[in-house]
XYZ file of C-alpha atoms in Angstrom:
576
model
C -17.664 -2.910 -15.891
C -17.380 -6.518 -15.270
C -17.472 -7.907 -12.151
C -14.451 -9.739 -10.480
C -15.573 -13.092 -9.670
C -14.371 -15.333 -6.632
C -12.488 -17.574 -9.061
C -10.826 -14.196 -10.387
C -10.036 -13.418 -6.844
C -8.337 -16.954 -6.114
C -6.514 -16.896 -9.563
C -5.179 -13.216 -8.906
C -4.257 -13.602 -5.296
C -2.396 -16.437 -6.044
C -0.192 -14.993 -8.758
C -0.242 -11.291 -7.772
C 2.190 -11.075 -5.256
C 3.993 -14.313 -3.660
C 7.471 -15.109 -2.251
C 9.216 -13.788 -5.169
C 6.942 -11.339 -6.376
C 5.623 -14.086 -8.633
C 3.765 -12.019 -11.113
C 3.474 -8.554 -12.897
C 0.467 -6.690 -14.385
C -1.066 -8.882 -16.970
C 0.499 -12.054 -15.324
C 3.956 -11.107 -16.490
C 6.728 -12.445 -14.119
C 9.162 -9.883 -12.630
C 12.099 -11.287 -14.265
C 10.520 -10.589 -17.782
C 9.497 -6.755 -16.308
C 13.371 -5.806 -15.754
C 14.020 -5.794 -19.665
C 12.708 -3.697 -22.237
C 11.023 -5.652 -24.937
C 13.137 -5.371 -28.507
C 9.659 -3.841 -30.077
C 6.362 -1.989 -29.106
C 2.861 -1.772 -30.270
C 3.443 1.951 -30.184
C 4.962 3.288 -33.079
C 7.849 6.042 -33.167
C 7.940 8.499 -36.039
C 10.335 11.275 -36.733
C 9.477 15.199 -35.924
C 7.829 16.811 -38.440
C 8.468 20.703 -37.215
C 10.978 22.499 -35.344
C 10.270 23.525 -31.878
C 11.511 22.959 -28.377
C 9.797 19.912 -26.945
C 12.100 16.871 -26.999
C 9.245 14.320 -26.453
C 5.743 14.230 -28.081
C 3.011 11.747 -27.551
C 0.283 11.909 -30.314
C -2.722 10.204 -31.326
C -3.688 9.057 -27.752
C -6.765 9.768 -25.311
C -5.093 11.683 -22.997
C -7.027 11.507 -19.451
C -5.660 14.736 -18.032
C -7.379 14.501 -14.534
C -7.644 18.488 -14.671
C -10.081 20.450 -13.036
C -12.358 20.050 -15.850
C -11.438 16.430 -16.437
C -10.305 17.480 -19.846
C -9.493 14.705 -22.705
C -6.839 15.724 -25.066
C -5.013 13.950 -27.954
C -1.282 14.835 -27.366
C 1.286 15.811 -25.092
C 4.611 17.826 -25.475
C 7.477 17.229 -23.140
C 10.682 19.214 -22.747
C 13.402 18.226 -19.872
C 10.977 16.008 -18.059
C 7.995 18.455 -17.728
C 4.849 18.694 -19.331
C 5.278 21.583 -21.864
C 1.958 21.526 -23.313
C -1.609 19.401 -23.788
C -3.632 19.432 -26.678
C -4.199 18.316 -30.324
C -1.790 16.227 -32.115
C -1.144 18.570 -34.932
C -0.561 21.409 -32.268
C 1.740 19.366 -30.298
C 3.800 18.287 -33.155
C 4.305 21.845 -33.999
C 6.162 22.071 -30.736
C 8.811 19.109 -31.738
C 12.415 20.126 -32.046
C 14.690 18.878 -34.764
C 15.855 15.829 -32.726
C 12.510 15.212 -30.909
C 11.116 11.754 -30.401
C 7.712 11.754 -31.511
C 5.371 8.397 -30.453
C 2.085 7.630 -32.191
C -0.010 6.279 -29.343
C -2.563 4.765 -31.876
C -5.296 5.561 -29.768
C -4.264 4.245 -26.563
C -5.296 5.923 -23.269
C -2.663 7.923 -21.218
C -3.250 9.020 -17.513
C -1.136 10.421 -15.049
C 1.380 8.166 -13.523
C -0.481 5.872 -10.682
C 0.458 7.311 -6.972
C 0.459 4.580 -4.399
C 0.385 6.564 -1.120
C 0.358 3.629 1.106
C 2.732 0.630 0.234
C 5.396 -1.230 2.097
C 7.830 -1.612 -0.982
C 10.728 -2.553 1.080
C 8.706 -5.103 2.883
C 7.670 -6.616 -0.305
C 11.366 -6.965 -1.358
C 12.257 -8.402 1.863
C 9.386 -10.934 1.525
C 10.926 -12.383 -1.471
C 13.860 -13.647 0.489
C 12.781 -13.985 3.962
C 9.370 -15.327 4.097
C 7.844 -18.334 2.608
C 4.314 -17.829 0.962
C 1.494 -19.831 1.909
C -1.499 -18.460 -0.175
C -4.562 -19.587 -2.103
C -5.339 -21.752 -3.812
C -2.762 -24.195 -2.304
C -3.298 -22.859 1.318
C -6.897 -22.293 2.596
C -7.265 -24.296 5.637
C -5.130 -25.375 8.614
C -4.802 -28.785 7.073
C -3.460 -27.243 3.730
C -1.123 -25.115 5.615
C 0.182 -28.047 7.676
C 0.633 -29.849 4.495
C 2.910 -26.957 2.806
C 4.895 -26.501 6.587
C 5.616 -30.272 6.287
C 7.124 -29.991 2.941
C 9.223 -27.348 3.792
C 10.398 -29.176 7.012
C 11.563 -32.281 5.057
C 14.012 -30.235 3.075
C 15.634 -28.326 5.879
C 17.785 -29.251 9.164
C 16.275 -29.462 12.576
C 16.225 -26.116 14.426
C 16.111 -23.880 11.213
C 13.527 -21.340 11.449
C 10.519 -21.393 9.125
C 8.957 -17.934 8.558
C 6.235 -17.404 6.245
C 2.822 -15.693 5.736
C -0.731 -16.636 4.934
C -3.871 -14.998 3.695
C -6.471 -17.302 5.012
C -7.149 -20.788 6.648
C -10.857 -20.249 5.946
C -13.467 -21.350 8.458
C -10.459 -22.717 10.677
C -9.994 -19.295 11.932
C -6.211 -18.708 13.153
C -3.624 -21.281 13.523
C -2.170 -22.060 16.893
C 0.881 -23.588 18.351
C -0.414 -26.977 18.441
C -1.476 -26.626 14.986
C 2.194 -25.975 14.114
C 3.833 -28.493 16.551
C 1.856 -31.132 14.700
C 4.020 -30.803 11.626
C 7.100 -29.167 12.888
C 7.970 -29.841 16.464
C 11.697 -29.209 16.114
C 11.649 -26.429 14.020
C 10.910 -23.079 15.204
C 7.961 -21.623 13.274
C 6.594 -18.010 12.694
C 3.804 -17.259 10.322
C 2.102 -14.206 9.996
C -1.498 -13.118 8.535
C -0.630 -11.357 5.408
C -2.488 -8.138 6.571
C 0.864 -8.064 9.216
C -0.947 -7.397 12.622
C -1.063 -10.916 14.056
C 0.959 -13.783 13.810
C 1.168 -17.678 15.237
C 4.276 -19.260 16.637
C 4.963 -23.030 17.595
C 6.349 -24.115 20.848
C 9.891 -24.357 19.716
C 9.700 -20.645 18.770
C 7.978 -19.673 22.145
C 10.841 -21.314 23.840
C 13.500 -19.767 22.142
C 12.077 -16.544 22.968
C 11.257 -17.488 26.461
C 7.801 -16.539 26.194
C 5.672 -18.250 28.918
C 2.649 -18.050 31.189
C 4.524 -15.323 33.061
C 5.223 -12.829 30.134
C 3.309 -9.839 30.501
C 1.442 -8.262 27.628
C 3.336 -4.954 26.480
C 1.306 -1.896 25.987
C -0.613 -2.367 23.043
C 0.028 -6.138 22.547
C -1.726 -9.200 23.400
C -0.410 -12.593 23.649
C -3.365 -14.849 23.443
C -3.748 -17.375 26.190
C -5.497 -20.824 26.561
C -7.644 -21.406 29.518
C -4.810 -22.320 31.645
C -3.159 -19.350 31.096
C -0.401 -20.461 28.637
C 0.509 -18.768 25.542
C -1.718 -20.255 22.622
C 1.068 -18.933 20.066
C -0.832 -16.219 18.747
C 0.472 -12.792 18.766
C -1.517 -9.553 18.096
C -0.452 -6.143 17.383
C 3.305 -5.426 16.565
C 4.765 -4.745 19.975
C 3.538 -8.248 21.250
C 4.744 -9.774 17.868
C 8.209 -8.004 18.526
C 8.764 -10.099 21.536
C 8.683 -13.326 19.290
C 10.249 -11.829 15.996
C 13.392 -10.247 17.720
C 14.645 -13.831 18.209
C 14.282 -15.131 14.745
C 17.547 -15.614 12.717
C 17.643 -16.333 9.077
C 20.260 -16.871 6.379
C 19.706 -13.441 4.752
C 21.776 -12.753 1.448
C 20.491 -9.418 0.477
C 20.984 -6.187 2.648
C 18.143 -3.606 3.011
C 19.131 -1.524 -0.113
C 18.384 -4.401 -2.598
C 14.802 -4.597 -0.866
C 14.244 -1.204 -2.076
C 15.413 -1.484 -5.633
C 13.852 -4.935 -6.594
C 10.160 -4.071 -6.383
C 10.415 -1.136 -8.227
C 10.135 -2.656 -11.832
C 6.677 -4.608 -10.773
C 5.507 -1.031 -9.838
C 6.540 0.516 -13.123
C 5.132 -2.287 -15.116
C 1.474 -1.415 -13.472
C 1.815 2.423 -14.262
C 2.837 3.456 -10.818
C 5.126 6.379 -11.075
C 5.462 7.572 -7.257
C 5.033 5.480 -4.100
C 5.011 6.230 -0.438
C 6.436 3.637 1.890
C 4.136 4.209 5.001
C 5.955 1.767 7.426
C 9.719 1.977 7.394
C 10.825 0.719 10.639
C 14.408 1.535 12.213
C 17.086 4.002 11.111
C 18.913 1.125 8.951
C 16.075 0.887 6.933
C 15.454 4.665 6.644
C 19.357 4.866 5.874
C 18.785 2.220 3.163
C 16.287 4.199 1.243
C 18.212 7.413 1.414
C 21.473 5.852 0.032
C 19.505 4.415 -2.819
C 18.072 7.843 -3.663
C 21.608 9.193 -3.293
C 23.026 6.489 -5.543
C 20.526 7.541 -8.250
C 19.182 4.111 -8.353
C 15.451 4.898 -8.057
C 13.506 3.666 -11.324
C 10.482 5.507 -9.746
C 9.935 8.135 -7.432
C 9.538 7.472 -3.793
C 8.868 9.112 -0.520
C 9.122 7.284 3.012
C 7.548 7.528 6.641
C 9.296 6.653 9.508
C 7.298 4.429 12.033
C 6.895 4.896 15.510
C 6.331 1.728 17.351
C 7.771 2.376 20.734
C 8.272 5.544 22.965
C 11.920 5.496 22.169
C 10.995 5.906 18.612
C 10.170 9.614 19.180
C 13.611 10.620 20.433
C 15.097 8.754 17.363
C 12.576 10.468 14.987
C 13.545 14.123 16.395
C 17.419 13.381 16.544
C 18.603 10.476 14.322
C 16.620 10.602 10.972
C 18.100 12.539 8.170
C 15.594 14.659 6.493
C 16.717 13.964 3.051
C 14.965 15.061 0.018
C 15.657 14.717 -3.823
C 13.466 14.627 -6.757
C 13.222 10.804 -6.658
C 13.360 10.165 -2.727
C 12.358 12.000 0.386
C 11.598 11.407 4.076
C 8.070 12.686 4.135
C 6.909 12.394 7.721
C 6.108 9.955 10.254
C 3.519 6.707 10.723
C 2.070 5.546 13.882
C -0.265 2.678 14.503
C -2.896 3.261 17.122
C -4.675 -0.222 16.674
C -4.349 -3.153 14.816
C -6.265 -5.250 12.297
C -9.975 -5.792 12.621
C -9.875 -8.280 15.598
C -8.162 -5.577 17.522
C -9.766 -2.557 16.025
C -10.149 0.368 18.537
C -14.103 0.720 18.785
C -16.596 2.541 20.458
C -18.459 -0.364 20.838
C -17.621 -4.195 21.420
C -17.361 -6.263 18.557
C -16.653 -9.974 18.012
C -12.795 -9.727 17.421
C -10.036 -10.417 20.340
C -10.161 -7.066 21.734
C -12.201 -3.947 21.247
C -10.944 -1.579 23.519
C -6.828 -1.919 23.207
C -4.645 0.967 21.843
C -1.398 0.161 20.765
C -0.094 3.422 22.425
C -1.051 4.950 25.661
C -3.339 7.705 24.578
C -1.691 10.631 26.678
C 1.721 9.289 25.324
C 0.458 9.195 21.777
C -0.938 12.504 21.951
C 2.302 13.992 23.399
C 4.347 12.204 20.484
C 2.055 13.680 17.580
C 2.607 17.237 19.172
C 6.276 16.452 19.088
C 6.351 15.704 15.428
C 3.749 18.207 14.421
C 6.127 20.780 15.459
C 8.853 19.500 13.088
C 6.873 20.842 10.133
C 6.465 17.185 8.567
C 3.180 15.298 8.042
C 1.740 12.492 10.301
C 0.048 9.332 9.169
C -1.728 7.035 11.754
C -3.186 3.635 11.066
C -6.875 3.256 12.467
C -9.433 0.699 11.474
C -11.637 1.206 14.380
C -13.912 4.231 14.823
C -12.771 5.165 18.379
C -9.014 5.012 16.902
C -9.940 7.471 14.050
C -11.460 9.811 16.851
C -8.464 9.455 19.221
C -5.919 10.600 16.147
C -8.537 13.606 15.250
C -8.351 14.681 18.863
C -4.599 14.484 18.920
C -4.264 16.549 15.587
C -6.527 18.896 16.821
C -4.531 19.549 20.206
C -1.411 19.796 18.192
C -2.665 22.218 15.587
C -4.294 24.367 18.116
C -0.768 24.271 20.401
C 1.083 25.200 17.135
C -0.862 26.506 14.108
C 0.970 26.012 11.073
C -0.468 26.222 7.344
C -1.817 23.198 5.720
C -0.049 20.139 7.605
C -2.297 17.683 5.576
C -1.855 14.954 8.523
C -3.584 11.712 7.574
C -5.776 8.868 8.503
C -4.831 5.720 6.919
C -7.265 2.727 6.282
C -10.310 4.381 8.051
C -12.101 1.125 7.963
C -15.070 2.041 10.420
C -15.479 5.675 11.224
C -18.441 7.972 12.020
C -20.256 10.553 10.230
C -18.914 13.034 12.863
C -15.561 12.081 12.043
C -16.362 12.692 8.434
C -17.079 16.219 9.480
C -14.071 16.616 11.672
C -11.698 15.459 8.720
C -12.895 18.150 6.539
C -12.810 20.744 9.341
C -8.951 19.731 10.250
C -8.111 19.360 6.608
C -7.226 15.694 7.395
C -6.569 13.651 4.352
C -7.949 10.069 4.304
C -5.816 7.541 2.768
C -7.628 4.052 2.111
C -7.332 0.752 0.484
C -10.330 -0.878 -1.041
C -9.002 -4.123 -1.641
C -9.352 -4.807 2.178
C -13.003 -5.138 1.209
C -12.161 -7.936 -1.175
C -10.101 -10.079 1.293
C -12.071 -8.887 4.652
C -15.128 -7.560 3.774
C -17.212 -10.964 5.084
C -15.071 -11.080 8.015
C -15.850 -7.492 9.035
C -19.798 -8.464 8.837
C -19.204 -11.022 11.121
C -16.857 -9.038 13.443
C -18.339 -5.711 13.378
C -22.064 -6.590 12.458
C -23.583 -5.776 9.228
C -24.692 -2.138 9.980
C -21.215 -1.116 10.789
C -19.609 -3.204 8.088
C -21.812 -1.263 5.327
C -20.033 1.740 6.469
C -16.616 0.425 6.032
C -14.439 2.665 4.001
C -16.886 5.340 3.272
C -15.260 6.770 0.210
C -18.464 8.535 -1.203
C -19.322 10.025 2.199
C -15.837 11.518 2.466
C -15.926 12.774 -1.244
C -19.477 14.503 -1.310
C -18.301 16.104 2.367
C -15.171 17.579 1.140
C -12.580 15.098 2.345
C -9.695 14.740 0.555
C -9.182 11.041 -0.444
C -6.182 9.060 -1.884
C -6.297 5.418 -2.811
C -3.253 2.983 -2.407
C -2.373 -0.522 -2.268
C -0.986 -1.383 1.061
C 0.854 -3.986 -0.437
C 2.108 -6.581 0.484
C -0.854 -6.633 3.422
C -3.203 -7.647 0.598
C -2.265 -10.132 -2.514
C -2.292 -7.136 -4.757
C 0.146 -4.240 -5.435
C -1.383 -3.058 -8.798
C -3.695 0.168 -8.756
C -5.714 -1.669 -11.173
C -6.995 -4.034 -8.494
C -7.237 -0.757 -6.223
C -9.432 1.091 -8.628
C -11.979 -2.105 -8.975
C -12.209 -2.312 -5.219
C -13.184 1.019 -5.079
C -15.638 0.963 -8.030
C -17.209 -2.758 -6.971
C -16.695 -3.130 -3.416
C -17.183 -6.937 -3.867
C -16.478 -9.000 -0.772
C -15.022 -12.727 -1.460
C -18.637 -13.959 -1.421
C -19.297 -11.497 -4.751
C -21.765 -9.264 -2.603
C -21.428 -5.651 -2.537
C -20.467 -4.121 1.021
C -21.890 -0.810 1.190
C -23.314 -0.106 -2.565
C -23.983 3.736 -1.668
C -20.145 4.132 -1.246
C -19.116 2.725 -4.641
C -17.195 5.346 -6.820
C -16.986 5.782 -10.381
C -13.828 5.188 -12.545
C -13.396 8.962 -12.734
C -13.690 9.520 -8.978
C -11.448 6.633 -8.314
C -8.643 7.460 -10.771
C -8.598 11.037 -9.474
C -8.132 9.541 -5.856
C -5.200 7.430 -7.321
C -3.551 10.412 -9.095
C -4.319 13.822 -8.023
C -5.845 12.998 -4.995
C -2.757 10.784 -3.863
C -0.282 13.663 -4.947
C -2.414 16.106 -2.772
C -2.085 13.607 0.108
C 1.756 13.968 -0.132
C 1.758 17.584 -0.773
C 2.591 17.133 -4.371
C -0.252 18.108 -6.424
C 1.552 21.051 -7.844
C 4.260 18.940 -9.644
C 2.082 15.696 -10.233
C -1.171 13.784 -10.366
C -2.658 15.560 -13.619
C -1.509 16.106 -17.095
C -1.011 19.823 -17.222
C 1.685 22.029 -18.348
C 4.465 22.609 -15.883
C 3.785 19.274 -14.221
C 6.498 16.222 -14.354
C 5.927 13.938 -17.464
C 5.215 11.093 -15.220
C 2.643 9.172 -17.343
C 1.052 5.626 -17.701
C 0.074 4.604 -21.271
C -2.557 1.838 -21.135
C -3.384 -1.017 -23.329
C -6.972 -0.733 -22.518
C -8.953 2.466 -21.966
C -9.726 2.893 -18.221
C -12.805 4.932 -18.905
C -14.211 1.974 -21.200
C -16.904 -0.900 -19.770
C -15.633 -3.196 -22.377
C -13.157 -4.735 -19.979
C -12.611 -5.094 -16.132
C -10.249 -2.532 -14.722
C -8.554 -5.165 -12.455
C -6.935 -6.951 -15.486
C -5.974 -3.815 -17.471
C -2.459 -3.415 -18.458
C 0.057 -0.862 -19.201
C 1.782 -0.645 -22.483
C 4.604 2.209 -21.331
C 5.228 4.256 -18.122
C 7.313 7.429 -18.097
C 8.907 9.024 -15.106
C 10.199 12.477 -15.944
C 9.750 11.914 -19.839
C 12.006 8.709 -19.587
C 10.350 5.267 -20.485
C 10.925 3.092 -17.209
C 8.605 0.263 -18.483
C 7.771 -0.886 -21.926
C 5.879 -4.171 -22.432
């Protein structure tokens, strides 16, 4: 497996996800993905026998991800379900007179990829509401200022500028004076792409009436200078909300459009199911449900309602429709108990902004978890620090003891820094870990500086979890990193390369077989859907990805592998 170099990273981060979903798998633009090409390298042949299957895929390398990791040649599909898997001649014999037979010509087929943690609606929203300040154009405060100045020159005074950046390099974090220099008369709000801290200029602070006397909300941090004045930097969502609730933009699209638009890009990468793990507000939940009811889901989706404030508990219990269909459902609930690495809640101090801040009062959080556990749905909690994970495990244990119910499969999301004791507790409680290895690429070097080398080596201990019987699922967490493709996620799990091309925690690297299983069957398990998807077996949904490169081959880097066809329920949703 070829390594992904720093040059590759800069190229991919610039084109993988931008203000208009600039590129899809293999460098294709989103506009190109939405139309099916007139021809395909995969040939279609007439049926040769009479049976009951309506679609047959033959002459392929079928990577089943079943219990034996079986490899087959062909798949028979009927009414959107896998009827049988086996040899090409056996599957041809199952074809009915009107069946379509597709000759794969040796191409690999895997189960459709399942992204258990992304923010698809936000991806759509960012194409209209945020400007992208990304590498290689923006790598320092000076280059950020240059780009903002270009925007200022084109819009009227007083108009909001909202954007996101990945890194400003050694300059650290932009502050209000950095933004004031180029935008003194335009309110500016820019977030770091991870989504848990951002910076405002003086004009924005004035509109939001945030001053030295403004108190920090529970779990949020308004950074202040030596004189006590706000520096312009806000950490964690509750603090960020104090500013961004005042932003006004000329928005043309509505929430349903943001749900629909990114699905083409996901389908083009072989993703057949996603879970949006951060849907805020009744309106946005409603947008997803409406798209599902209208039959406009190209791929399958599930959503988690995010609870940021105590009042959200009542909303979750009484105002959210428990909708469920074959393509869209409310899966459960999402909390955030700490922020990104600078505000990771840890047992020991680190070099970030705060190491002992929780975004919820711990006692209130435990009460909320217990109330939502009682609904019968799943709970997922964002955890970066080790103390955060331990607090969440405590909350799960208490809720499960108070109201035992079969197989809740509550989840820890990210699990960047954890302890060995936590691994044992995850296994004992049946807690699933959903993690996102591309974080290592963008954040690994920063973790080493912030947490120290020893703790950083234990970041995302994927092999430790697997070897100790913890169920593991992989996802992109897009758009909080520059990539939404499962190919980059798989590469991250296998290589664990930082931006400086060093391996962080080499003993935690996964094989392609392990990583692919975690992105298919493991992901299906994380969503309570392993009986219907995640492997290519009789009776399961015909959600499939046909690859242009064999993912099990070492000839090409998995990060840049592309997809030839994607099927959802036996229907082609992408062909390229």
